[in-house]
Amino acid sequence: AQTVTQSQPEMSVQEAETVTLSCTYDTSESDYYLFWYKQPPSRQMILVIRQEAYKQQNATENRFSVNFQKAAKSFSLKISDSQLGDAAMYFCAYRSSGTASKLTFGTGTRLQVTL
Amino acid sequence: DTGVSQNPRHKITKRGQNVTFRCDPISEHNRLYWYRQTLGQGPEFLTYFQNEAQLEKSRLLSDRFSAERPKGSFSTLEIQRTEQGDSAMYLCASSLISGTTRETQYFGPGTRLLVL
Protein backbone atom coordinates (compact mmCIF):
# COMPACT_ATOMS: atom_id res chain seq x y z
CA ALA A 1 0.00 0.00 0.00
CA GLN A 2 1.10 3.51 -0.69
CA THR A 3 1.87 5.91 2.15
CA VAL A 4 2.36 9.67 2.20
CA THR A 5 4.35 11.42 4.92
CA GLN A 6 4.36 15.10 5.78
CA SER A 7 6.89 15.62 8.54
CA GLN A 8 6.14 19.29 9.21
CA PRO A 9 2.93 19.66 11.25
CA GLU A 10 3.25 23.46 11.20
CA MET A 11 5.18 26.03 9.23
CA SER A 12 5.28 29.80 9.38
CA VAL A 13 6.29 32.32 6.74
CA GLN A 14 6.32 36.06 6.54
CA GLU A 15 4.24 37.78 3.93
CA ALA A 16 6.09 38.12 0.60
CA GLU A 17 8.65 35.47 1.60
CA THR A 18 9.10 31.95 0.23
CA VAL A 19 8.31 28.74 2.06
CA THR A 20 8.77 25.08 1.16
CA LEU A 21 6.52 22.30 2.44
CA SER A 22 7.90 18.76 2.42
CA CYS A 23 6.28 15.51 1.37
CA THR A 24 7.66 12.02 0.92
CA TYR A 25 5.82 8.96 -0.27
CA ASP A 26 6.33 5.27 -0.57
CA THR A 27 5.21 3.23 -3.56
CA SER A 28 6.32 0.35 -5.69
CA GLU A 29 4.56 1.73 -8.74
CA SER A 30 6.37 3.53 -11.54
CA ASP A 31 3.46 5.58 -12.85
CA TYR A 32 1.33 7.71 -10.56
CA TYR A 33 0.15 11.23 -9.81
CA LEU A 34 0.98 13.56 -6.95
CA PHE A 35 -1.08 16.49 -5.73
CA TRP A 36 -1.01 19.34 -3.27
CA TYR A 37 -4.38 20.36 -1.89
CA LYS A 38 -5.11 23.43 0.22
CA GLN A 39 -7.78 23.40 2.94
CA PRO A 40 -8.49 26.89 4.34
CA PRO A 41 -10.11 27.08 7.78
CA SER A 42 -13.74 25.98 7.57
CA ARG A 43 -13.62 25.93 3.80
CA GLN A 44 -13.43 23.20 1.24
CA MET A 45 -10.30 21.61 -0.09
CA ILE A 46 -9.02 22.92 -3.40
CA LEU A 47 -6.36 21.62 -5.72
CA VAL A 48 -3.17 23.68 -5.78
CA ILE A 49 -0.96 21.75 -8.15
CA ARG A 50 -0.49 18.28 -9.66
CA GLN A 51 2.45 16.35 -11.04
CA GLU A 52 2.52 13.32 -13.29
CA ALA A 53 5.30 10.93 -12.33
CA TYR A 54 6.28 10.30 -15.96
CA LYS A 55 7.05 14.00 -16.45
CA GLN A 56 10.54 15.10 -15.51
CA GLN A 57 9.62 18.77 -15.59
CA ASN A 58 8.42 20.16 -12.29
CA ALA A 59 4.89 21.56 -12.34
CA THR A 60 4.29 25.25 -11.70
CA GLU A 61 1.10 27.22 -11.13
CA ASN A 62 1.72 30.92 -10.69
CA ARG A 63 3.35 31.35 -7.27
CA PHE A 64 3.25 27.61 -6.56
CA SER A 65 5.85 25.17 -7.82
CA VAL A 66 6.99 21.69 -6.90
CA ASN A 67 10.32 19.94 -6.61
CA PHE A 68 9.65 16.37 -7.70
CA GLN A 69 12.45 13.94 -7.01
CA LYS A 70 11.20 10.56 -8.24
CA ALA A 71 14.18 8.50 -7.14
CA ALA A 72 14.03 9.99 -3.65
CA LYS A 73 10.22 9.76 -3.62
CA SER A 74 10.04 13.38 -2.58
CA PHE A 75 7.49 15.99 -3.64
CA SER A 76 7.88 19.39 -2.01
CA LEU A 77 5.75 22.47 -2.57
CA LYS A 78 7.30 25.92 -2.84
CA ILE A 79 5.13 28.97 -2.30
CA SER A 80 6.71 32.20 -3.48
CA ASP A 81 5.67 35.72 -2.49
CA SER A 82 3.47 34.34 0.30
CA GLN A 83 0.15 36.06 0.87
CA LEU A 84 -2.17 36.13 3.87
CA GLY A 85 -4.66 34.10 1.86
CA ASP A 86 -2.17 31.25 1.63
CA ALA A 87 -2.73 30.44 5.30
CA ALA A 88 -4.32 26.99 5.38
CA MET A 89 -3.72 23.28 5.87
CA TYR A 90 -1.80 21.82 2.96
CA PHE A 91 -2.15 18.16 2.12
CA CYS A 92 0.08 16.13 -0.14
CA ALA A 93 -1.73 13.30 -1.92
CA TYR A 94 -0.88 10.30 -4.09
CA ARG A 95 -2.93 8.55 -6.73
CA SER A 96 -2.14 5.46 -8.76
CA SER A 97 -2.35 5.76 -12.51
CA GLY A 98 -4.44 2.62 -12.85
CA THR A 99 -8.14 2.16 -12.36
CA ALA A 100 -7.92 2.69 -8.60
CA SER A 101 -8.30 6.42 -8.49
CA LYS A 102 -8.62 7.06 -4.77
CA LEU A 103 -6.34 9.65 -3.20
CA THR A 104 -4.00 8.76 -0.34
CA PHE A 105 -3.29 11.83 1.79
CA GLY A 106 -0.59 12.83 4.22
CA THR A 107 -1.40 14.25 7.63
CA GLY A 108 -1.05 17.82 6.46
CA THR A 109 1.03 20.90 7.22
CA ARG A 110 -0.58 23.95 8.76
CA LEU A 111 0.87 27.07 7.17
CA GLN A 112 0.72 30.37 9.02
CA VAL A 113 1.44 33.61 7.19
CA THR A 114 2.55 36.53 9.31
CA LEU A 115 2.83 40.24 8.54
CA ASP B 1 -20.63 24.91 -12.43
CA THR B 2 -21.96 25.25 -8.88
CA GLY B 3 -19.39 22.99 -7.22
CA VAL B 4 -19.87 19.97 -5.00
CA SER B 5 -22.48 20.48 -2.30
CA GLN B 6 -23.06 18.47 0.86
CA ASN B 7 -25.93 18.42 3.29
CA PRO B 8 -26.20 18.82 6.16
CA ARG B 9 -23.06 20.76 6.97
CA HIS B 10 -23.23 19.77 10.62
CA LYS B 11 -24.90 16.88 12.39
CA ILE B 12 -25.05 16.10 16.09
CA THR B 13 -26.51 12.76 17.05
CA LYS B 14 -26.66 10.39 19.98
CA ARG B 15 -24.81 7.13 20.01
CA GLY B 16 -26.88 4.37 18.43
CA GLN B 17 -28.84 6.62 16.09
CA ASN B 18 -28.73 6.39 12.30
CA VAL B 19 -27.58 9.33 10.18
CA THR B 20 -27.63 10.00 6.44
CA PHE B 21 -25.55 12.49 4.51
CA ARG B 22 -26.11 13.69 0.98
CA CYS B 23 -23.63 14.76 -1.68
CA ASP B 24 -24.50 16.49 -4.94
CA PRO B 25 -21.57 16.33 -7.35
CA ILE B 26 -20.66 18.76 -10.08
CA SER B 27 -23.06 18.30 -12.95
CA GLU B 28 -21.95 15.63 -15.44
CA HIS B 29 -19.17 14.33 -13.21
CA ASN B 30 -19.29 10.58 -13.45
CA ARG B 31 -17.15 9.70 -10.44
CA LEU B 32 -18.05 10.39 -6.84
CA TYR B 33 -15.87 9.72 -3.79
CA TRP B 34 -16.42 9.66 -0.05
CA TYR B 35 -13.61 10.35 2.40
CA ARG B 36 -13.48 10.67 6.18
CA GLN B 37 -11.26 13.17 7.94
CA THR B 38 -10.62 13.05 11.67
CA LEU B 39 -9.01 15.84 13.65
CA GLY B 40 -5.34 16.30 12.81
CA GLN B 41 -5.39 13.78 10.00
CA GLY B 42 -5.66 13.85 6.26
CA PRO B 43 -8.77 12.53 4.53
CA GLU B 44 -9.07 8.75 4.29
CA PHE B 45 -10.78 7.06 1.39
CA LEU B 46 -14.06 5.29 2.10
CA THR B 47 -15.65 4.41 -1.23
CA TYR B 48 -16.25 5.61 -4.75
CA PHE B 49 -18.77 5.30 -7.57
CA GLN B 50 -18.51 5.52 -11.28
CA ASN B 51 -21.96 6.49 -12.42
CA GLU B 52 -24.24 4.33 -10.27
CA ALA B 53 -21.76 1.49 -9.74
CA GLN B 54 -19.86 1.30 -6.47
CA LEU B 55 -16.40 0.23 -7.62
CA GLU B 56 -14.33 0.17 -4.46
CA LYS B 57 -14.88 0.13 -0.72
CA SER B 58 -12.23 0.66 1.93
CA ARG B 59 -11.81 -1.67 4.87
CA LEU B 60 -12.68 1.42 6.92
CA LEU B 61 -16.23 1.07 5.64
CA SER B 62 -17.70 -1.28 8.22
CA ASP B 63 -21.03 -3.04 7.84
CA ARG B 64 -22.69 -0.10 9.57
CA PHE B 65 -21.81 2.14 6.63
CA SER B 66 -23.64 2.06 3.33
CA ALA B 67 -23.43 4.34 0.34
CA GLU B 68 -25.61 4.64 -2.71
CA ARG B 69 -25.64 6.64 -5.87
CA PRO B 70 -28.98 6.00 -7.56
CA LYS B 71 -29.16 7.04 -11.20
CA GLY B 72 -25.54 8.15 -11.07
CA SER B 73 -26.34 11.59 -9.74
CA PHE B 74 -26.35 12.48 -6.03
CA SER B 75 -25.04 10.07 -3.42
CA THR B 76 -26.00 9.26 0.14
CA LEU B 77 -23.84 7.89 2.91
CA GLU B 78 -25.69 6.25 5.79
CA ILE B 79 -24.20 5.28 9.12
CA GLN B 80 -26.28 2.94 11.24
CA ARG B 81 -25.97 2.59 15.01
CA THR B 82 -23.48 5.44 15.24
CA GLU B 83 -20.56 5.20 17.63
CA GLN B 84 -18.45 7.97 19.14
CA GLY B 85 -15.58 6.88 16.92
CA ASP B 86 -17.65 7.86 13.89
CA SER B 87 -17.26 11.53 14.81
CA ALA B 88 -15.41 13.10 11.91
CA MET B 89 -15.73 15.28 8.84
CA TYR B 90 -17.20 13.36 5.90
CA LEU B 91 -15.99 14.72 2.59
CA CYS B 92 -17.42 14.13 -0.83
CA ALA B 93 -15.52 14.70 -4.06
CA SER B 94 -16.45 14.33 -7.71
CA SER B 95 -14.52 14.08 -10.93
CA LEU B 96 -14.95 13.55 -14.64
CA ILE B 97 -13.31 10.57 -16.23
CA SER B 98 -13.04 10.63 -19.98
CA GLY B 99 -10.49 9.60 -22.58
CA THR B 100 -9.07 13.09 -22.93
CA THR B 101 -9.52 14.59 -19.47
CA ARG B 102 -7.01 14.37 -16.68
CA GLU B 103 -8.95 13.41 -13.58
CA THR B 104 -9.12 16.04 -10.88
CA GLN B 105 -11.18 15.49 -7.76
CA TYR B 106 -13.20 18.49 -6.61
CA PHE B 107 -14.19 18.47 -2.97
CA GLY B 108 -17.32 19.60 -1.21
CA PRO B 109 -17.37 21.50 2.09
CA GLY B 110 -17.95 18.36 4.11
CA THR B 111 -20.43 17.23 6.75
CA ARG B 112 -19.14 17.41 10.29
CA LEU B 113 -20.59 14.63 12.44
CA LEU B 114 -20.49 14.64 16.22
CA VAL B 115 -21.71 11.55 18.03
CA LEU B 116 -22.50 12.12 21.70
Coordinates of C-alpha atoms in Angstrom, one line a residue, chain A residues 1-110:
Chain A
A1 CA 0.0 0.0 0.0
Q2 CA 1.1 3.5 -0.7
T3 CA 1.9 5.9 2.2
V4 CA 2.4 9.7 2.2
T5 CA 4.3 11.4 4.9
Q6 CA 4.4 15.1 5.8
S7 CA 6.9 15.6 8.5
Q8 CA 6.1 19.3 9.2
P9 CA 2.9 19.7 11.2
E10 CA 3.2 23.5 11.2
M11 CA 5.2 26.0 9.2
S12 CA 5.3 29.8 9.4
V13 CA 6.3 32.3 6.7
Q14 CA 6.3 36.1 6.5
E15 CA 4.2 37.8 3.9
A16 CA 6.1 38.1 0.6
E17 CA 8.6 35.5 1.6
T18 CA 9.1 32.0 0.2
V19 CA 8.3 28.7 2.1
T20 CA 8.8 25.1 1.2
L21 CA 6.5 22.3 2.4
S22 CA 7.9 18.8 2.4
C23 CA 6.3 15.5 1.4
T24 CA 7.7 12.0 0.9
Y25 CA 5.8 9.0 -0.3
D26 CA 6.3 5.3 -0.6
T27 CA 5.2 3.2 -3.6
S28 CA 6.3 0.3 -5.7
E29 CA 4.6 1.7 -8.7
S30 CA 6.4 3.5 -11.5
D31 CA 3.5 5.6 -12.8
Y32 CA 1.3 7.7 -10.6
Y33 CA 0.2 11.2 -9.8
L34 CA 1.0 13.6 -6.9
F35 CA -1.1 16.5 -5.7
W36 CA -1.0 19.3 -3.3
Y37 CA -4.4 20.4 -1.9
K38 CA -5.1 23.4 0.2
Q39 CA -7.8 23.4 2.9
P40 CA -8.5 26.9 4.3
P41 CA -10.1 27.1 7.8
S42 CA -13.7 26.0 7.6
R43 CA -13.6 25.9 3.8
Q44 CA -13.4 23.2 1.2
M45 CA -10.3 21.6 -0.1
I46 CA -9.0 22.9 -3.4
L47 CA -6.4 21.6 -5.7
V48 CA -3.2 23.7 -5.8
I49 CA -1.0 21.7 -8.2
R50 CA -0.5 18.3 -9.7
Q51 CA 2.5 16.3 -11.0
E52 CA 2.5 13.3 -13.3
A53 CA 5.3 10.9 -12.3
Y54 CA 6.3 10.3 -16.0
K55 CA 7.0 14.0 -16.5
Q56 CA 10.5 15.1 -15.5
Q57 CA 9.6 18.8 -15.6
N58 CA 8.4 20.2 -12.3
A59 CA 4.9 21.6 -12.3
T60 CA 4.3 25.3 -11.7
E61 CA 1.1 27.2 -11.1
N62 CA 1.7 30.9 -10.7
R63 CA 3.3 31.4 -7.3
F64 CA 3.3 27.6 -6.6
S65 CA 5.8 25.2 -7.8
V66 CA 7.0 21.7 -6.9
N67 CA 10.3 19.9 -6.6
F68 CA 9.6 16.4 -7.7
Q69 CA 12.4 13.9 -7.0
K70 CA 11.2 10.6 -8.2
A71 CA 14.2 8.5 -7.1
A72 CA 14.0 10.0 -3.7
K73 CA 10.2 9.8 -3.6
S74 CA 10.0 13.4 -2.6
F75 CA 7.5 16.0 -3.6
S76 CA 7.9 19.4 -2.0
L77 CA 5.7 22.5 -2.6
K78 CA 7.3 25.9 -2.8
I79 CA 5.1 29.0 -2.3
S80 CA 6.7 32.2 -3.5
D81 CA 5.7 35.7 -2.5
S82 CA 3.5 34.3 0.3
Q83 CA 0.2 36.1 0.9
L84 CA -2.2 36.1 3.9
G85 CA -4.7 34.1 1.9
D86 CA -2.2 31.3 1.6
A87 CA -2.7 30.4 5.3
A88 CA -4.3 27.0 5.4
M89 CA -3.7 23.3 5.9
Y90 CA -1.8 21.8 3.0
F91 CA -2.2 18.2 2.1
C92 CA 0.1 16.1 -0.1
A93 CA -1.7 13.3 -1.9
Y94 CA -0.9 10.3 -4.1
R95 CA -2.9 8.6 -6.7
S96 CA -2.1 5.5 -8.8
S97 CA -2.3 5.8 -12.5
G98 CA -4.4 2.6 -12.9
T99 CA -8.1 2.2 -12.4
A100 CA -7.9 2.7 -8.6
S101 CA -8.3 6.4 -8.5
K102 CA -8.6 7.1 -4.8
L103 CA -6.3 9.6 -3.2
T104 CA -4.0 8.8 -0.3
F105 CA -3.3 11.8 1.8
G106 CA -0.6 12.8 4.2
T107 CA -1.4 14.2 7.6
G108 CA -1.1 17.8 6.5
T109 CA 1.0 20.9 7.2
R110 CA -0.6 24.0 8.8

